[in-house]
mmCIF file of C-alpha atoms in Angstrom:
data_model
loop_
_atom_site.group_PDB
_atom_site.id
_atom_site.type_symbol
_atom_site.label_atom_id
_atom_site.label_comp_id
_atom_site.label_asym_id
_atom_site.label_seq_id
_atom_site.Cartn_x
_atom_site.Cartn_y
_atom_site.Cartn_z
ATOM 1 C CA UNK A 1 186.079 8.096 84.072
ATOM 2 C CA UNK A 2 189.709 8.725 84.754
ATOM 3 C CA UNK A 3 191.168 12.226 84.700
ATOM 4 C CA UNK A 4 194.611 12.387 82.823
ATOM 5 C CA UNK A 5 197.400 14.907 84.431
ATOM 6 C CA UNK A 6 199.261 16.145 81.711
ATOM 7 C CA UNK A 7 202.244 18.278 83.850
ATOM 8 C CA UNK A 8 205.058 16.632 82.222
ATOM 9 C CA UNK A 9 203.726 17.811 78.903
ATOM 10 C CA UNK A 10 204.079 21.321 80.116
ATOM 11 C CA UNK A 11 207.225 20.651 81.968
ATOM 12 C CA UNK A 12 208.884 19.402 79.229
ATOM 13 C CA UNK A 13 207.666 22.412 76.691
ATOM 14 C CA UNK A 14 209.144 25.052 79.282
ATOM 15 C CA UNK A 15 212.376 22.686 79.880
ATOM 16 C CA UNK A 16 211.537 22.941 83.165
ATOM 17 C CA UNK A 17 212.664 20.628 86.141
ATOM 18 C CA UNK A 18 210.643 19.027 88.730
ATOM 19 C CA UNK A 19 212.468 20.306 91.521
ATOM 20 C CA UNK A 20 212.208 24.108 89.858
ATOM 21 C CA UNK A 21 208.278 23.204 89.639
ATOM 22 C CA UNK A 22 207.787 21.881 92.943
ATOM 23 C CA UNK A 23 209.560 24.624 94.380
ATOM 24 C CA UNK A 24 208.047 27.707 92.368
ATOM 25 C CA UNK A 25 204.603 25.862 93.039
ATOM 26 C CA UNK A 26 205.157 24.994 96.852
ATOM 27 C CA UNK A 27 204.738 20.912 96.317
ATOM 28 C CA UNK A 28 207.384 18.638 97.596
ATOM 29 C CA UNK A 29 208.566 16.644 94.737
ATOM 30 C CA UNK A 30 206.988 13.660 95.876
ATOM 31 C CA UNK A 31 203.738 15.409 95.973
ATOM 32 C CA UNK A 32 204.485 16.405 92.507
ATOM 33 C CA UNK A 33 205.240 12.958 91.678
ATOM 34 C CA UNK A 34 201.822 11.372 92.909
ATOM 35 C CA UNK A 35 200.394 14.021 90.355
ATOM 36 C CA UNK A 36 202.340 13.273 87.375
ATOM 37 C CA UNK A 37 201.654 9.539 87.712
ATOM 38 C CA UNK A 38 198.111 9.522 88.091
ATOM 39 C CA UNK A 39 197.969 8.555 91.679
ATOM 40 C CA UNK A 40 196.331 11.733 93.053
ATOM 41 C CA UNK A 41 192.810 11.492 94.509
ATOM 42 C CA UNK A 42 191.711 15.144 94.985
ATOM 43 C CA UNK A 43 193.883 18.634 93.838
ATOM 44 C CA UNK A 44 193.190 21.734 95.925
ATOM 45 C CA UNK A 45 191.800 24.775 93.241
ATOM 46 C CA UNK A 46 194.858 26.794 94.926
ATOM 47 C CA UNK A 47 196.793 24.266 93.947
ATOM 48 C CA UNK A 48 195.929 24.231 90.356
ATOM 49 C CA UNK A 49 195.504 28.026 90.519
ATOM 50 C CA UNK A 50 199.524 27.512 91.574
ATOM 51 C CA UNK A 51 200.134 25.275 89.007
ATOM 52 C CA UNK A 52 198.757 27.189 86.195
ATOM 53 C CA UNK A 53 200.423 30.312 87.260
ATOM 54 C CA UNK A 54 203.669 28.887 86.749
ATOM 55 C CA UNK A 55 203.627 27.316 83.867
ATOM 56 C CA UNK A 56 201.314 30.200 82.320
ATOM 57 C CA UNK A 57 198.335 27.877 80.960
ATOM 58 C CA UNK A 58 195.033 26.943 82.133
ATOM 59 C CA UNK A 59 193.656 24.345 83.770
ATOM 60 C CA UNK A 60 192.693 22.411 80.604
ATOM 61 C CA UNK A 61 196.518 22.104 79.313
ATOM 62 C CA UNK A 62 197.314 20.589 82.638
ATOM 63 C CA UNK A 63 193.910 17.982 83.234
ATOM 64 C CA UNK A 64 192.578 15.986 80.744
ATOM 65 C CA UNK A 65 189.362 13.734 81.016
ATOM 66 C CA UNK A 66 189.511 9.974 78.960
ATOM 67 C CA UNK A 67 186.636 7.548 78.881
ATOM 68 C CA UNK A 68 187.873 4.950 80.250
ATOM 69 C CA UNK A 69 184.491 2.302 80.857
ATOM 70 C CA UNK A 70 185.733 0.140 77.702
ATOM 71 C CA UNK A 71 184.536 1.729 75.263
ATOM 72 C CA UNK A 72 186.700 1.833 71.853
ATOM 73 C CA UNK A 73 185.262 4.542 70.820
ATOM 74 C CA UNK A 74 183.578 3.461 67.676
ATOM 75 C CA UNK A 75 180.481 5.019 66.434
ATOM 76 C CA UNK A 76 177.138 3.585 68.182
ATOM 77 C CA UNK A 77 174.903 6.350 67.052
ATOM 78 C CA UNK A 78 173.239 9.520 68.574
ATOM 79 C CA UNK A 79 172.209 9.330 72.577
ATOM 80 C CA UNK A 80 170.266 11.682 74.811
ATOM 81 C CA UNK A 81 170.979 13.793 77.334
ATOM 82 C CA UNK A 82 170.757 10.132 79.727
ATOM 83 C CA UNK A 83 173.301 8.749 77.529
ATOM 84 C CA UNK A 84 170.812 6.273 76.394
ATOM 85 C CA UNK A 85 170.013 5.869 72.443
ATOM 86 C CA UNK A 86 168.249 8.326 71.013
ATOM 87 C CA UNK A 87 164.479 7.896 69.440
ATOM 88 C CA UNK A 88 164.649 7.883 65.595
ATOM 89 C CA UNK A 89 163.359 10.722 64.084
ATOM 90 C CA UNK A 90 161.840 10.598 60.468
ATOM 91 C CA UNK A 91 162.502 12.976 58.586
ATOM 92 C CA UNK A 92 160.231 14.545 55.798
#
């Protein structure tokens, strides 16, 4: 599982710089920085609560989840709930 940040995105629709962010947010840059690229290990919800106040979105349009255990995403039929492959059912 890897968890996408997306902040330049929304930087970048509201022309805004990462200094103005980091200040309006209360982030140095650097911290700011560690976000954008992914290196971040944990973000405080009054953080994101920050974050999404500025830039006037929600959480969703700043964090984005991506399957990232190999799998190309082709189609290998329906699983359960466990993730494991689903019982055929016949159909009448």
């Amino acid at each position: 599982m890897a968890i996408v940040v997306r902040i330049d995105v929304e930087l970048a629709r509201r022309k805004m710089s990462v200094g103005e962010f980091a200040e309006r947010v209360g982030l140095t840059p650097a911290n700011v920085a560690v976000l954008k690229n992914g290196r971040a290990k944990a973000v405080r919800f009054s953080t994101l609560d920050a974050m999404c106040r500025v830039l006037q979105c929600q959480p969703g349009d700043l964090l984005e989840w991506v399957d990232d255990d190999g799998n190309d995403g082709g189609d290998e039929g329906p699983t359960d709930a466990a993730g494991e492959p689903a019982a055929p059912v016949a159909v009448t």
